PDB file of C-alpha atoms in Angstrom:
ATOM      1  CA  MET A1220     103.986  15.572  44.727  1.00  0.00           C
ATOM      2  CA  ARG A1221     103.626  17.499  41.532  1.00  0.00           C
ATOM      3  CA  ILE A1222     101.647  16.008  38.610  1.00  0.00           C
ATOM      4  CA  THR A1223     103.518  15.647  35.395  1.00  0.00           C
ATOM      5  CA  ASP A1224     101.670  13.143  33.534  1.00  0.00           C
ATOM      6  CA  LYS A1225      99.952  15.054  30.693  1.00  0.00           C
ATOM      7  CA  GLY A1226      96.502  13.169  31.165  1.00  0.00           C
ATOM      8  CA  LYS A1227      96.377  13.603  34.791  1.00  0.00           C
ATOM      9  CA  LEU A1228      97.472  17.349  34.370  1.00  0.00           C
ATOM     10  CA  ALA A1229      94.427  17.805  31.998  1.00  0.00           C
ATOM     11  CA  SER A1230      91.978  16.284  34.566  1.00  0.00           C
ATOM     12  CA  ALA A1231      93.459  18.374  37.260  1.00  0.00           C
ATOM     13  CA  LYS A1232      93.030  21.450  35.140  1.00  0.00           C
ATOM     14  CA  GLY A1233      89.567  20.683  34.324  1.00  0.00           C
ATOM     15  CA  PHE A1234      88.732  20.228  37.829  1.00  0.00           C
ATOM     16  CA  ALA A1235      90.640  23.530  38.616  1.00  0.00           C
ATOM     17  CA  ASN A1236      88.237  25.178  36.179  1.00  0.00           C
ATOM     18  CA  GLU A1237      85.386  23.940  37.429  1.00  0.00           C
ATOM     19  CA  SER A1238      86.580  25.319  41.188  1.00  0.00           C
ATOM     20  CA  ARG A1239      87.220  28.584  39.337  1.00  0.00           C
ATOM     21  CA  LEU A1240      83.714  29.146  38.001  1.00  0.00           C
ATOM     22  CA  LEU A1241      82.119  28.000  41.276  1.00  0.00           C
ATOM     23  CA  ALA A1242      84.383  30.669  43.107  1.00  0.00           C
ATOM     24  CA  ALA A1243      83.515  33.404  40.690  1.00  0.00           C
ATOM     25  CA  LEU A1244      79.566  32.444  40.889  1.00  0.00           C
ATOM     26  CA  LEU A1245      79.528  32.230  44.836  1.00  0.00           C
ATOM     27  CA  GLU A1246      81.674  35.364  45.105  1.00  0.00           C
ATOM     28  CA  ARG A1247      78.861  37.348  42.995  1.00  0.00           C
ATOM     29  CA  GLY A1248      76.210  35.919  45.413  1.00  0.00           C
ATOM     30  CA  TYR A1249      74.800  33.016  43.524  1.00  0.00           C
ATOM     31  CA  ASN A1250      73.554  30.097  45.020  1.00  0.00           C
ATOM     32  CA  ALA A1251      75.752  27.507  43.538  1.00  0.00           C
ATOM     33  CA  SER A1252      77.161  24.031  44.068  1.00  0.00           C
ATOM     34  CA  ARG A1253      79.650  21.605  42.395  1.00  0.00           C
ATOM     35  CA  VAL A1254      77.441  18.265  41.401  1.00  0.00           C
ATOM     36  CA  ASP A1255      78.896  15.381  43.182  1.00  0.00           C
ATOM     37  CA  LEU A1256      77.297  12.296  41.107  1.00  0.00           C
ATOM     38  CA  PRO A1257      79.322  10.334  39.132  1.00  0.00           C
ATOM     39  CA  HIS A1258      76.829  10.167  35.927  1.00  0.00           C
ATOM     40  CA  SER A1259      75.562  13.397  36.085  1.00  0.00           C
ATOM     41  CA  THR A1260      75.870  15.308  32.454  1.00  0.00           C
ATOM     42  CA  TYR A1261      76.822  18.865  34.000  1.00  0.00           C
ATOM     43  CA  ASP A1262      79.327  19.823  36.794  1.00  0.00           C
ATOM     44  CA  ILE A1263      77.740  22.654  38.680  1.00  0.00           C
ATOM     45  CA  VAL A1264      74.171  24.002  39.692  1.00  0.00           C
ATOM     46  CA  VAL A1265      73.006  27.416  39.965  1.00  0.00           C
ATOM     47  CA  GLU A1266      69.368  28.333  41.614  1.00  0.00           C
ATOM     48  CA  LEU A1267      68.185  31.394  40.321  1.00  0.00           C
ATOM     49  CA  GLU A1268      65.261  31.368  42.323  1.00  0.00           C
ATOM     50  CA  GLN A1269      63.403  28.624  44.524  1.00  0.00           C
ATOM     51  CA  ASN A1270      63.033  25.348  42.402  1.00  0.00           C
ATOM     52  CA  ASN A1271      64.583  27.239  39.304  1.00  0.00           C
ATOM     53  CA  ILE A1272      68.043  25.790  38.488  1.00  0.00           C
ATOM     54  CA  ILE A1273      70.340  25.816  35.860  1.00  0.00           C
ATOM     55  CA  ARG A1274      72.674  23.333  34.847  1.00  0.00           C
ATOM     56  CA  LEU A1275      76.303  24.124  33.792  1.00  0.00           C
ATOM     57  CA  GLN A1276      78.787  21.672  31.950  1.00  0.00           C
ATOM     58  CA  VAL A1277      82.322  23.366  32.268  1.00  0.00           C
ATOM     59  CA  LYS A1278      84.852  22.569  29.524  1.00  0.00           C
ATOM     60  CA  THR A1279      88.619  23.857  29.515  1.00  0.00           C
ATOM     61  CA  VAL A1280      88.994  26.148  26.513  1.00  0.00           C
ATOM     62  CA  SER A1281      91.774  24.449  24.248  1.00  0.00           C
ATOM     63  CA  LYS A1282      94.888  26.350  23.315  1.00  0.00           C
ATOM     64  CA  SER A1283      93.325  27.218  20.185  1.00  0.00           C
ATOM     65  CA  GLY A1284      90.384  29.043  21.789  1.00  0.00           C
ATOM     66  CA  SER A1285      87.588  26.642  21.127  1.00  0.00           C
ATOM     67  CA  VAL A1286      85.300  25.039  23.500  1.00  0.00           C
ATOM     68  CA  SER A1287      84.336  21.522  23.021  1.00  0.00           C
ATOM     69  CA  PHE A1288      80.445  20.493  23.126  1.00  0.00           C
ATOM     70  CA  LYS A1289      80.944  16.803  23.211  1.00  0.00           C
ATOM     71  CA  GLY A1290      79.934  14.852  26.744  1.00  0.00           C
ATOM     72  CA  GLY A1291      80.024  11.123  27.287  1.00  0.00           C
ATOM     73  CA  VAL A1292      83.638  10.910  26.641  1.00  0.00           C
ATOM     74  CA  ARG A1293      86.461  11.188  29.229  1.00  0.00           C
ATOM     75  CA  GLY A1294      89.400  13.353  29.217  1.00  0.00           C
ATOM     76  CA  GLY A1295      92.380  13.629  31.360  1.00  0.00           C
ATOM     77  CA  ALA A1296      93.681  10.969  33.710  1.00  0.00           C
ATOM     78  CA  ASP A1297      91.278   8.143  33.047  1.00  0.00           C
ATOM     79  CA  ARG A1298      90.503   9.346  28.991  1.00  0.00           C
ATOM     80  CA  PHE A1299      91.000   5.377  27.710  1.00  0.00           C
ATOM     81  CA  TYR A1300      88.260   4.271  30.197  1.00  0.00           C
ATOM     82  CA  LYS A1301      85.462   2.825  28.325  1.00  0.00           C
ATOM     83  CA  SER A1302      82.109   2.522  29.643  1.00  0.00           C
ATOM     84  CA  ASP A1303      78.395   2.432  28.474  1.00  0.00           C
ATOM     85  CA  VAL A1304      77.827   5.897  28.272  1.00  0.00           C
ATOM     86  CA  LYS A1305      77.540   7.178  24.764  1.00  0.00           C
ATOM     87  CA  GLU A1306      79.133  10.139  23.110  1.00  0.00           C
ATOM     88  CA  TYR A1307      76.858  12.961  22.676  1.00  0.00           C
ATOM     89  CA  ILE A1308      76.737  16.413  21.872  1.00  0.00           C
ATOM     90  CA  GLN A1309      75.570  18.785  24.694  1.00  0.00           C
ATOM     91  CA  ASN A1310      71.718  19.746  24.436  1.00  0.00           C
ATOM     92  CA  THR A1311      68.805  21.008  26.585  1.00  0.00           C
ATOM     93  CA  ASP A1312      68.477  17.650  28.067  1.00  0.00           C
ATOM     94  CA  THR A1313      72.379  17.411  29.324  1.00  0.00           C
ATOM     95  CA  SER A1314      72.717  20.878  30.536  1.00  0.00           C
ATOM     96  CA  ASP A1315      71.466  24.288  30.388  1.00  0.00           C
ATOM     97  CA  ALA A1316      74.755  25.885  29.162  1.00  0.00           C
ATOM     98  CA  VAL A1317      78.141  24.830  28.652  1.00  0.00           C
ATOM     99  CA  VAL A1318      80.863  27.027  30.141  1.00  0.00           C
ATOM    100  CA  GLY A1319      84.467  27.283  28.742  1.00  0.00           C
ATOM    101  CA  VAL A1320      86.928  28.471  31.180  1.00  0.00           C
ATOM    102  CA  LYS A1321      90.131  29.771  30.228  1.00  0.00           C
ATOM    103  CA  SER A1322      92.754  31.046  32.891  1.00  0.00           C
ATOM    104  CA  THR A1323      96.223  32.707  32.175  1.00  0.00           C
ATOM    105  CA  LYS A1324      98.767  32.308  34.688  1.00  0.00           C
ATOM    106  CA  LYS A1325     101.956  34.051  35.699  1.00  0.00           C
ATOM    107  CA  ASN A1326     102.265  32.857  39.512  1.00  0.00           C
ATOM    108  CA  GLY A1327      98.834  32.640  39.962  1.00  0.00           C
ATOM    109  CA  ASP A1328      95.798  33.295  37.881  1.00  0.00           C
ATOM    110  CA  THR A1329      96.038  36.598  36.111  1.00  0.00           C
ATOM    111  CA  ASP A1330      93.069  36.395  33.928  1.00  0.00           C
ATOM    112  CA  ILE A1331      90.161  34.176  33.697  1.00  0.00           C
ATOM    113  CA  ASP A1332      87.499  34.069  31.060  1.00  0.00           C
ATOM    114  CA  PHE A1333      84.128  32.505  31.155  1.00  0.00           C
ATOM    115  CA  TRP A1334      82.317  32.137  27.928  1.00  0.00           C
ATOM    116  CA  PHE A1335      78.777  31.010  28.409  1.00  0.00           C
ATOM    117  CA  ILE A1336      77.268  29.136  25.366  1.00  0.00           C
ATOM    118  CA  PRO A1337      73.198  28.209  25.755  1.00  0.00           C
ATOM    119  CA  SER A1338      72.667  24.430  25.042  1.00  0.00           C
ATOM    120  CA  CYS A1339      69.658  25.858  23.007  1.00  0.00           C
ATOM    121  CA  TYR A1340      72.485  27.813  21.092  1.00  0.00           C
ATOM    122  CA  ILE A1341      74.669  24.284  20.580  1.00  0.00           C
ATOM    123  CA  GLU A1342      71.089  22.457  19.604  1.00  0.00           C
ATOM    124  CA  HIS A1343      70.765  25.293  16.803  1.00  0.00           C
ATOM    125  CA  LEU A1344      74.042  25.026  15.674  1.00  0.00           C
ATOM    126  CA  GLY A1345      73.062  21.084  14.872  1.00  0.00           C
TER     127      GLY A1345
END
């Protein structure tokens, strides 16, 4: 069954972008894994060395070319779901970097761009 509902499609695209980043990291030799914790503020962890990991929050780059730094809100299929989680801006307590993923498709991916934005820089922007 092909997904046509706009919200579900956005959710599927976000999951696909997490997979794209994870695959790129693994192909380049990084020890990385998807985080399977429903209340986590990040999507992927990368082990740089023993007992030293970085936490990555993956975001889909918008059609206008921007990356959202918001967390605690739902996009995609369940974007109207209300929980006790409050909206916040990504920071060094919630992740180490936000990664914007932009893919261009023509019968599969032709180009994938990853934009790494350190959380300390996001904090600096205010």
